[in-house]
Short mmCIF file of C-alpha atoms and ligand atoms in Angstrom, two decimals:
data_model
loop_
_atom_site.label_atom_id
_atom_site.label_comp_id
_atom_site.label_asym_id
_atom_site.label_seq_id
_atom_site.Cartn_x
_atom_site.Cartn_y
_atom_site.Cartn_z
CA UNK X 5 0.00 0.00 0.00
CA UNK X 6 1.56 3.26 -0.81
CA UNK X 7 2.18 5.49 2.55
CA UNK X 8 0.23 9.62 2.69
CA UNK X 9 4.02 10.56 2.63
CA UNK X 10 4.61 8.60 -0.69
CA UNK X 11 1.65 10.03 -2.15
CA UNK X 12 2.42 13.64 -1.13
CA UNK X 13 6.06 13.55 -2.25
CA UNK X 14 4.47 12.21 -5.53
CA UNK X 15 2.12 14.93 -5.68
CA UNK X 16 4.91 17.85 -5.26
CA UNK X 17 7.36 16.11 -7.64
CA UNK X 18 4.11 16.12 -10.41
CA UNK X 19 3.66 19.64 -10.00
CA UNK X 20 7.24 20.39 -9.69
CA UNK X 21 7.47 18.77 -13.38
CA UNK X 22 4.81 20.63 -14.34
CA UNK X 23 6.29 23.88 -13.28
CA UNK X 24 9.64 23.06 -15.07
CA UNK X 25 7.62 21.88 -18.33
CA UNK X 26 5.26 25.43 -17.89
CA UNK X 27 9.02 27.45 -18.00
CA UNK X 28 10.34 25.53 -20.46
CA UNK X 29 7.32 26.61 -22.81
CA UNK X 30 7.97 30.22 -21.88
CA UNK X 31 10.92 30.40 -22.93
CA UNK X 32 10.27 28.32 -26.37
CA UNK X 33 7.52 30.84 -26.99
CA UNK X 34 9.45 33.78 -26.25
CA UNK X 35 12.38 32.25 -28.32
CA UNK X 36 10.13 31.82 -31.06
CA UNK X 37 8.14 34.93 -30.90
CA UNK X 38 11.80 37.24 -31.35
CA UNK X 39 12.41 34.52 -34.20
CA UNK X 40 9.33 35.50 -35.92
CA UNK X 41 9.18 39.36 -34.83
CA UNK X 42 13.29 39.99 -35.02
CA UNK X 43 13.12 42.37 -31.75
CA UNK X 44 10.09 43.29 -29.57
CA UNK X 45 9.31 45.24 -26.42
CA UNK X 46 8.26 43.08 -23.10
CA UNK X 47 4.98 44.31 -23.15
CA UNK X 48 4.43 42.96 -27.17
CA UNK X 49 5.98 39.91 -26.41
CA UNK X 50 3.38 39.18 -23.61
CA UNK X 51 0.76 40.24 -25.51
CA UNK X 52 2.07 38.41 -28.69
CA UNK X 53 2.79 34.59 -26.24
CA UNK X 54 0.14 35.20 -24.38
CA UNK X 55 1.98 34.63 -21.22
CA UNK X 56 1.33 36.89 -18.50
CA UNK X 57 3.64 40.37 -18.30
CA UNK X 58 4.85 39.16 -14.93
CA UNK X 59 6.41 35.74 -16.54
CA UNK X 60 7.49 37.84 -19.46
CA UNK X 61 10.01 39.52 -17.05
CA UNK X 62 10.97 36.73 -15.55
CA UNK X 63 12.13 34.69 -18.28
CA UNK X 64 13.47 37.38 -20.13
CA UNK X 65 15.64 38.55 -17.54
CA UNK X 66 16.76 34.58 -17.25
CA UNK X 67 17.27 34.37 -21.05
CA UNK X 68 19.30 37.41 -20.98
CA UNK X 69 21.64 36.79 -18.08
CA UNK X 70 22.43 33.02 -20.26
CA UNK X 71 23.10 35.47 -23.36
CA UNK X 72 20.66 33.98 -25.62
CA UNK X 73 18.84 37.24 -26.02
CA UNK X 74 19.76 41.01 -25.73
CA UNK X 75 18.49 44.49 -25.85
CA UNK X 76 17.98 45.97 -29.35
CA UNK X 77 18.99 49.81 -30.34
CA UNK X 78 15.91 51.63 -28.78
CA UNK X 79 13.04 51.93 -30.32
CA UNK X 80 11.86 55.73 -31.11
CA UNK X 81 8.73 56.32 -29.09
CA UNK X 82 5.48 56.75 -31.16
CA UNK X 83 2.05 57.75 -29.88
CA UNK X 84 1.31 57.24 -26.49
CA UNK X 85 4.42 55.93 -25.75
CA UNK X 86 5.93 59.44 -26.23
CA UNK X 87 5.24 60.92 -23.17
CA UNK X 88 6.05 57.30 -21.24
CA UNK X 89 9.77 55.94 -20.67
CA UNK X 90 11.41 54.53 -24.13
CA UNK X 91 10.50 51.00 -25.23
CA UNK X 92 13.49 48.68 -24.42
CA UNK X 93 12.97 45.86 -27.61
CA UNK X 94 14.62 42.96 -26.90
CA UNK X 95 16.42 40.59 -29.61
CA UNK X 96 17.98 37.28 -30.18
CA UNK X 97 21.82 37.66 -29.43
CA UNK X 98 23.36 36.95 -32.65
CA UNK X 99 26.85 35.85 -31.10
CA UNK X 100 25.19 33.06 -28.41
CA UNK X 101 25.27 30.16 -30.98
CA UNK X 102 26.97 29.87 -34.03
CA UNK X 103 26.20 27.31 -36.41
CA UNK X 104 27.26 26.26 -40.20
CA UNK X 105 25.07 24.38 -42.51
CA UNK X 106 25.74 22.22 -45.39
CA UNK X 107 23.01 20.71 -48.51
CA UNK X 108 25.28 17.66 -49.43
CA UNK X 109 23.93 17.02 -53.28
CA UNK X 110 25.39 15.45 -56.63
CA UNK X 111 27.60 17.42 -58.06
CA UNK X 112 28.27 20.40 -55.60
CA UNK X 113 28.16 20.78 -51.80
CA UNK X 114 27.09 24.04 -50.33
CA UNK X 115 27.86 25.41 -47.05
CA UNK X 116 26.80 28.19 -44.55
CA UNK X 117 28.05 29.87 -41.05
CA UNK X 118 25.43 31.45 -39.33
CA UNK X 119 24.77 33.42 -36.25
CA UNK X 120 21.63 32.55 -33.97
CA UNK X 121 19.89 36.01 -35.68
CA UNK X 122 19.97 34.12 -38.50
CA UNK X 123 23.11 36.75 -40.14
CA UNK X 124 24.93 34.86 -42.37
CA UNK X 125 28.62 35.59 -41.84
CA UNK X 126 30.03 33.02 -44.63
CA UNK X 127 29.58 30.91 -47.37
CA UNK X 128 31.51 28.57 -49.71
CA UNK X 129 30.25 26.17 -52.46
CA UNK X 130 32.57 23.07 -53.63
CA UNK X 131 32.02 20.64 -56.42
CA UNK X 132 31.45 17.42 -55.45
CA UNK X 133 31.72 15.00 -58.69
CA UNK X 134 31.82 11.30 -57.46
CA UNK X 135 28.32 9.38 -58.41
CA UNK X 136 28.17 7.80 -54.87
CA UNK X 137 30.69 7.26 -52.13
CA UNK X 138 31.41 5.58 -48.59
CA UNK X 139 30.24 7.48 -45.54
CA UNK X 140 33.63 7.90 -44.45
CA UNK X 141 34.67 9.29 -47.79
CA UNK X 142 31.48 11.90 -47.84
CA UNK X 143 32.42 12.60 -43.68
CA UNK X 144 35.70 13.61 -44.56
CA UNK X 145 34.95 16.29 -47.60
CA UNK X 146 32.12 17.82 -45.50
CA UNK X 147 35.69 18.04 -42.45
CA UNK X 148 37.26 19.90 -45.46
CA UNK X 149 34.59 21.95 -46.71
CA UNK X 150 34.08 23.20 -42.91
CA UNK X 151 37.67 24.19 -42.47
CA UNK X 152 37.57 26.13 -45.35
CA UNK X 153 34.54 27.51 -44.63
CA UNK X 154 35.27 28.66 -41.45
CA UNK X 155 38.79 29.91 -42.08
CA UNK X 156 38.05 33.35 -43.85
CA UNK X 157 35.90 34.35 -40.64
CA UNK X 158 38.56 33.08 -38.08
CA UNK X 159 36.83 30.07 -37.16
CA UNK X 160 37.65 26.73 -36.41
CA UNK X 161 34.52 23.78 -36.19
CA UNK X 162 35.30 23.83 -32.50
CA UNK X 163 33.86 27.44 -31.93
CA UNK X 164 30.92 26.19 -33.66
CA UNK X 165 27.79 24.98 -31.31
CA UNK X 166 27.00 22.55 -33.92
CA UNK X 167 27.14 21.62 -37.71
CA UNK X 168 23.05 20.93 -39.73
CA UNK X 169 23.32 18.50 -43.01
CA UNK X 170 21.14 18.23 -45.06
CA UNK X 171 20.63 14.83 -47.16
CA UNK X 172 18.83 13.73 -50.13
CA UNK X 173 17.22 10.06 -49.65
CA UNK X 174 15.35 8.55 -46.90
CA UNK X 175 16.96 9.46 -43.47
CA UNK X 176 15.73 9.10 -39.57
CA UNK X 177 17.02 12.47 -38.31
CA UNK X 178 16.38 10.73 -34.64
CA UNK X 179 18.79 7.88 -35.38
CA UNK X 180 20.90 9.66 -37.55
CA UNK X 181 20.74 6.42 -39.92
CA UNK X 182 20.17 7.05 -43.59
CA UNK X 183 17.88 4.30 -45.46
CA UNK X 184 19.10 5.45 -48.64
CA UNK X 185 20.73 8.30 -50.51
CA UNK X 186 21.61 8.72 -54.31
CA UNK X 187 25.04 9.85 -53.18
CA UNK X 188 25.74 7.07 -50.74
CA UNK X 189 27.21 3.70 -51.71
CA UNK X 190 25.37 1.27 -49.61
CA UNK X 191 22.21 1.50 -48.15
CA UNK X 192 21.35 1.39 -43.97
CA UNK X 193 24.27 3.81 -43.33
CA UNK X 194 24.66 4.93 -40.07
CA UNK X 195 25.80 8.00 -41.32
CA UNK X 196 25.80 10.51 -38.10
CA UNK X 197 28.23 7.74 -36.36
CA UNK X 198 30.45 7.84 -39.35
CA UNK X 199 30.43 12.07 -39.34
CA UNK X 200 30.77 12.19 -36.08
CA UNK X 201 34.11 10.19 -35.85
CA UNK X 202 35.49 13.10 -38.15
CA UNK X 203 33.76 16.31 -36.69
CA UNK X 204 34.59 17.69 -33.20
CA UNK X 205 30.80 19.33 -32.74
CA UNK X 206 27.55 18.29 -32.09
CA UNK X 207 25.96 17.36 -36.28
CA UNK X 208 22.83 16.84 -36.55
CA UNK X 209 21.44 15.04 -40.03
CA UNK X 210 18.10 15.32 -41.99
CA UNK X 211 16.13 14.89 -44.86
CA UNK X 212 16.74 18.10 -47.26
CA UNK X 213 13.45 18.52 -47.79
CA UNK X 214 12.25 18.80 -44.06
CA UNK X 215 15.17 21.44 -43.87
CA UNK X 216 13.86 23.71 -46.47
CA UNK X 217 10.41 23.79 -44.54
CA UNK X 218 12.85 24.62 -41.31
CA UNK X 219 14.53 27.56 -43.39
CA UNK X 220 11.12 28.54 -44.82
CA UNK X 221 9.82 28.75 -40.88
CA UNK X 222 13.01 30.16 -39.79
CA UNK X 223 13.86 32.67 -42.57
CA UNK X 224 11.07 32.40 -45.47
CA UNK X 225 7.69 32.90 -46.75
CA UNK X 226 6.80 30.38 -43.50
CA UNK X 227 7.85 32.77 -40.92
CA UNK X 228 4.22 34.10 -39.94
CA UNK X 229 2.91 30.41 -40.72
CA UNK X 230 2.57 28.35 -38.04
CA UNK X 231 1.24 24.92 -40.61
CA UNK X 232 2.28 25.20 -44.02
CA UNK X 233 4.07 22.11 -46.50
CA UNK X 234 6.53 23.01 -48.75
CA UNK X 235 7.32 21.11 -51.99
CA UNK X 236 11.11 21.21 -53.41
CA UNK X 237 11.93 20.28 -57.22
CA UNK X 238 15.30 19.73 -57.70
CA UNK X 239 17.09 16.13 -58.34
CA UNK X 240 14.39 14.68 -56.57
CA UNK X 241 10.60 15.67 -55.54
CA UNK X 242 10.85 16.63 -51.74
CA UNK X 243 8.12 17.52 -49.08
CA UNK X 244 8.59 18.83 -45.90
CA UNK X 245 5.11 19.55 -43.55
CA UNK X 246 5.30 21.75 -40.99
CA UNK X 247 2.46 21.87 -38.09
CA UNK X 248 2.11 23.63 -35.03
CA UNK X 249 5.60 25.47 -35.77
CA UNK X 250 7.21 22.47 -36.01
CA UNK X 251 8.56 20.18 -38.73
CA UNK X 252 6.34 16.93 -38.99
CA UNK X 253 8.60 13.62 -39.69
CA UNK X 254 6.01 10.74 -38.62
CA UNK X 255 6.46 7.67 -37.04
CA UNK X 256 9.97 6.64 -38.76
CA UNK X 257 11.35 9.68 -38.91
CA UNK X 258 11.53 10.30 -42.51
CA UNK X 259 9.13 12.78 -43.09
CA UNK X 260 7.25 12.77 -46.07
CA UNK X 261 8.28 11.39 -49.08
CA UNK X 262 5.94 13.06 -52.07
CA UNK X 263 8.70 12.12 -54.52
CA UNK X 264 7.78 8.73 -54.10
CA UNK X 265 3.74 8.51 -53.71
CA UNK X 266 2.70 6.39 -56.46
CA UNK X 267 0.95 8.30 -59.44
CA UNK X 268 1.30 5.38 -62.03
CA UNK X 269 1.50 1.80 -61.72
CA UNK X 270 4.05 -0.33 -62.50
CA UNK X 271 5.02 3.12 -64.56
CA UNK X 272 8.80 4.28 -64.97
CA UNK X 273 11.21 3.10 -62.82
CA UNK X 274 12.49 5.53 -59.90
CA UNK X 275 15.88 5.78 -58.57
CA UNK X 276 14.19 4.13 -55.09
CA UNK X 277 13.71 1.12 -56.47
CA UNK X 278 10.38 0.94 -56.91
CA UNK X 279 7.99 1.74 -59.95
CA UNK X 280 5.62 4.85 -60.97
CA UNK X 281 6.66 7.16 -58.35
CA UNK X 282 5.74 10.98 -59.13
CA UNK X 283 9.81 11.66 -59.02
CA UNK X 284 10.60 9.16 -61.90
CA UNK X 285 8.43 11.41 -63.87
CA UNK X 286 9.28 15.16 -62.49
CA UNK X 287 13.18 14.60 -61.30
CA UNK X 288 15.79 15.78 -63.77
CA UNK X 289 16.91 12.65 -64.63
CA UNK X 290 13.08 12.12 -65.51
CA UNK X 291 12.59 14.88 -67.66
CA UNK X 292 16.37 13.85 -69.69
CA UNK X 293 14.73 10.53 -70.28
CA UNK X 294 11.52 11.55 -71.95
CA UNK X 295 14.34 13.68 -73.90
CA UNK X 296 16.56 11.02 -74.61
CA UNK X 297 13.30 9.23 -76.48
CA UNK X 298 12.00 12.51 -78.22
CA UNK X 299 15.20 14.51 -78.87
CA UNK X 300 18.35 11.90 -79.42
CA UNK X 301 20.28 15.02 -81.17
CA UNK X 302 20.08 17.09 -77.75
CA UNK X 303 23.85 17.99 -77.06
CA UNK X 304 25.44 15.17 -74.15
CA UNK X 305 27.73 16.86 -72.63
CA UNK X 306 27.07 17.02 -68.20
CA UNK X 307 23.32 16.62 -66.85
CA UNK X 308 22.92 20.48 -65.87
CA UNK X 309 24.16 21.34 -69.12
CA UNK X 310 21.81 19.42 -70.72
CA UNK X 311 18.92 20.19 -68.60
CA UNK X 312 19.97 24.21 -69.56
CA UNK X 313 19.64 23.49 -73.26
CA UNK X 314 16.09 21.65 -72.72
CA UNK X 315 15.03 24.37 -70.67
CA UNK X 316 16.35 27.00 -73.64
CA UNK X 317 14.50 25.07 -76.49
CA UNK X 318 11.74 24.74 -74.19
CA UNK X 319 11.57 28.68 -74.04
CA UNK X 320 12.07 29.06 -77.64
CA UNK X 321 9.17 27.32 -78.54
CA UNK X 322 10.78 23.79 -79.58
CA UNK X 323 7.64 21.36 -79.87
CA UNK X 324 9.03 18.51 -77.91
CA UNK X 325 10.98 20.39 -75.12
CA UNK X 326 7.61 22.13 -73.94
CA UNK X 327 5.79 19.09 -74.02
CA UNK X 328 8.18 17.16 -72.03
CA UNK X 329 7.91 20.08 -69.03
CA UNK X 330 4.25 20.45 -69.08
CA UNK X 331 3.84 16.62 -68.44
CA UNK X 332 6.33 16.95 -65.73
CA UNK X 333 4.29 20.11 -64.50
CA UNK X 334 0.97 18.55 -64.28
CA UNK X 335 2.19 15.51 -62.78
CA UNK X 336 3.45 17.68 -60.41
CA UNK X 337 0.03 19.54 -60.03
CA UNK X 338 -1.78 16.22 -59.31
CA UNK X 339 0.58 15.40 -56.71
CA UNK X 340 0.20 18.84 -55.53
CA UNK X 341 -3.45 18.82 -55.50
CA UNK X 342 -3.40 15.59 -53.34
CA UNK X 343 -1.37 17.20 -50.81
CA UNK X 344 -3.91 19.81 -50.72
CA UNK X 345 -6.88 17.12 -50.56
CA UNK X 346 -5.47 15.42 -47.69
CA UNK X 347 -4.11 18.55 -45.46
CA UNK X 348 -6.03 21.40 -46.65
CA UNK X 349 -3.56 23.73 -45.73
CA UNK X 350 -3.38 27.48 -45.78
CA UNK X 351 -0.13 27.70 -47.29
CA UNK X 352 1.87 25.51 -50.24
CA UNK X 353 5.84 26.45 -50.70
CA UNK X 354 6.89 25.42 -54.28
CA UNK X 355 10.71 26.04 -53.33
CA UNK X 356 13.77 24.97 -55.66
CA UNK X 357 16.67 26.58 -56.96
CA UNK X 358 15.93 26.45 -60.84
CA UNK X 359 14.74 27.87 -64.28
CA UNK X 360 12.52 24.89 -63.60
CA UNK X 361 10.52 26.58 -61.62
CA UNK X 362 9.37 29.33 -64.48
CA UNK X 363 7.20 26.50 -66.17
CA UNK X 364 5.36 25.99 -62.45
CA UNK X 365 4.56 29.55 -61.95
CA UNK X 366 2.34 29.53 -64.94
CA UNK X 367 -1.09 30.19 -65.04
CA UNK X 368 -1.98 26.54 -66.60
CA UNK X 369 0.11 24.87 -63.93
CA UNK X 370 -1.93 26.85 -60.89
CA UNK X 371 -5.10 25.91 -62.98
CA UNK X 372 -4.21 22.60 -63.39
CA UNK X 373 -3.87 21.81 -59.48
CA UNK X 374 -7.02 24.17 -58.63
CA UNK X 375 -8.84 21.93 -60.86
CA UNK X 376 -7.70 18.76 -58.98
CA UNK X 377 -8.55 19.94 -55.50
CA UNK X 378 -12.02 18.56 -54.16
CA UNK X 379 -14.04 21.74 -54.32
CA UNK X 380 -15.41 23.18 -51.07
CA UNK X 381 -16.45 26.86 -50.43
CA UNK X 382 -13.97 28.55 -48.74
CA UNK X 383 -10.53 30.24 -49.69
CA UNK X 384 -8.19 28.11 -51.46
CA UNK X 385 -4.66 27.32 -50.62
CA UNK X 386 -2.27 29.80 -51.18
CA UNK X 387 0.58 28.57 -53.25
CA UNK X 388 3.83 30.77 -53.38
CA UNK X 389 6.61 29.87 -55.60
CA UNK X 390 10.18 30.47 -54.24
CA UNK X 391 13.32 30.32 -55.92
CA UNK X 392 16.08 29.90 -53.94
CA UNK X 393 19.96 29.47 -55.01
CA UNK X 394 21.88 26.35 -53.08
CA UNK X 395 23.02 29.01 -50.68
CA UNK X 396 19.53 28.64 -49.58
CA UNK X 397 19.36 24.93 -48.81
CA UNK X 398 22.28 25.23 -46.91
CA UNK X 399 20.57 28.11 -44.93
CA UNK X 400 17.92 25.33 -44.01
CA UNK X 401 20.61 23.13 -42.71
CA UNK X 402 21.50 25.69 -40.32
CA UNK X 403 18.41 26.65 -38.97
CA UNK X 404 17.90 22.71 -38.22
CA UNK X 405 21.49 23.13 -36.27
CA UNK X 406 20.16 26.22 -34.65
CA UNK X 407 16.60 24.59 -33.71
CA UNK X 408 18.17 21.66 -32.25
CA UNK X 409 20.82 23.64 -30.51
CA UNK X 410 18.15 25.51 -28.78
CA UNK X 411 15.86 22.77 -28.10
CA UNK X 412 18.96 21.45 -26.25
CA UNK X 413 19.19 25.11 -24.46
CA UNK X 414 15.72 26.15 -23.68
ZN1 ZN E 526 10.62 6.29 -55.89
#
């Protein structure tokens, strides 16, 4: 039988958890409010959180005396405020955590350094040529690209509170174990192990797809979204869903895989493995097969060369070259419009780097997936097409170091 005392001293350690849980969610929604806002005043911030002014104080003063936020140049007063005392706005503090991202993809590796403000102080692109390699092999480039990185700013990866990667395939960010990857050799890599044995700092891995929704949130169209899903068209067909403020990656970790949702089947085969996935149809190397077929005299020198001059004699008019991107662009509509049937959300981030991405701000591409979502009344999805350079996917990587940084420190 359990004794009054036990039950007591169960009692105050429940609501002593509770207490420490309640803080803890202060200071995540006060971190993520300055995140969103950039700087605000004590008084906006409880207003904006919702937590009481009295809290607001308290955990700001905490947060600032642990340097992870700081007072911002003083706001002039307006209005009422004029004949009150100055607003003190407070800020992140850009020099508390400093973190570099890298987008690890065929053909060139891009890398970031950036300050918890989100200020990036460096950047550095390498090619990257090999088709696949060993994990050790790809742990040791990313050690080099770092360095170098980090040199120009007089950094070393030990001043850095931790390193974001982002990978294309099927990876469990949790176990840091990579299913598969078009640039990896084997398959079931335990690829954080294997980066970890050659990087001094906390690294963190992840789908690259969930990291462009985590640069979206962080730095992008996302910011003022709390659920929105963002598409990416690059090599692959990515998706990365973001609810509540926070990147979804369901039961295994993955996240979503829209790339490979089945549109036709036993259609083309994918680079997964399997057969009729919406990728094998709206990739790259999708779009130089169906050229391959209908244009054998279109130049062979490297893939993004050859992607350039379809693109080109798609824009010029050429037949064949527009036909083979508008079947990759309403593909992509119908998978698009199925996201939008199952999550009905407010926003949709078409987000990739590319010329690609002229054909899917068309009119007849919007058209196409408006006429594929079930029709309710009610505003329909927003859908904002973003292009980014690589510099941006790297950006994502480091605001997935940054998150999980200050998951770690809130
Ligand atoms: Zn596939």
């Amino acid at each position: 039988m359990i004794s009054w005392q036990d039950k007591r001293r169960s009692v105050v350690q429940k609501s002593k958890s509770s207490l420490i849980e309640q803080r803890r969610q202060g200071r995540v929604l006060i971190f993520s409010q300055l995140r969103k806002s950039g700087q605000l005043a004590r008084i906006d911030l409880s207003k904006e959180t919702g937590l009481s002014p009295a809290t607001v104080t308290t955990i700001t003063a905490e947060m600032m005396e642990e340097g992870l936020i700081e007072e911002a140049d003083r706001a002039a007063p307006t209005g009422d405020a004029k004949r009150g005392r100055p607003r003190v706005e407070l800020k992140l503090s850009s020099s508390s955590c400093i973190v570099a991202g890298i987008k690890l993809s065929k053909g060139v590796m891009s890398s970031v350094v950036v300050d918890l403000a989100g200020n990036t102080l460096g950047s550095l692109a390498r090619t990257f040529n090999p088709a696949t390699v060993e994990a050790d092999v790809l742990a040791v480039s990313v050690r080099e690209l770092l360095k170098d990185l980090l040199a120009p700013q007089g950094l070393k990866i030990e001043d850095l509170s931790g390193v974001g990667i982002g990978v294309p395939g099927i990876v469990n960010k949790e176990e840091g174990y990579v299913y598969w990857s078009p640039m990896l050799t084997q398959r079931n890599v335990p690829l954080l192990e294997r980066l970890a044995d050659h990087l001094p700092v906390p690294v963190f891995i992840d789908n690259d797809a969930n990291l462009v929704a985590l640069a979206e949130l962080w730095f992008g169209y996302g910011r003022t979204f709390d659920d929105f899903i963002v598409v990416t068209t690059e090599h692959g067909v990515g998706m990365g869903i973001v609810i509540d403020g926070k990147v979804y990656r369901g039961a295994r970790g993955c996240g979503a895989e829209l790339g490979h949702t089945k549109i036709i089947p036993d259609g083309a085969l994918c680079r997964c493995g399997q057969r009729g996935c919406l990728e094998a149809y709206v990739a790259d190397y999708a779009l130089l097969r169906e050229a391959n077929i209908a244009m054998p005299d279109l130049p062979s020198n490297s893939l993004e060369s050859r992607l350039d001059q379809l693109y080109r004699m798609a824009q010029e008019g050429h037949q064949e070259a527009k036909s083979i991107f508008w079947r990759a662009g309403k593909l992509l509509a119908l998978g698009l419009a199925n996201i939008i049937n199952v999550f009905a959300p407010k926003l949709i981030i078409v987000a990739g780097e590319q010329m690609r991405l002229d054909y899917l701000s068309s009119d007849e591409f919007t058209q196409e997936v408006q006429r594929n979502i079930v029709y309710v009344e009610g505003p329909r999805p927003e859908i904002v097409v973003h292009r980014w350079g690589d510099l941006m996917w790297a950006k994502g990587a480091a605001a997935f170091a940054l998150s999980e940084c200050m998951n770690a420190s809130l």
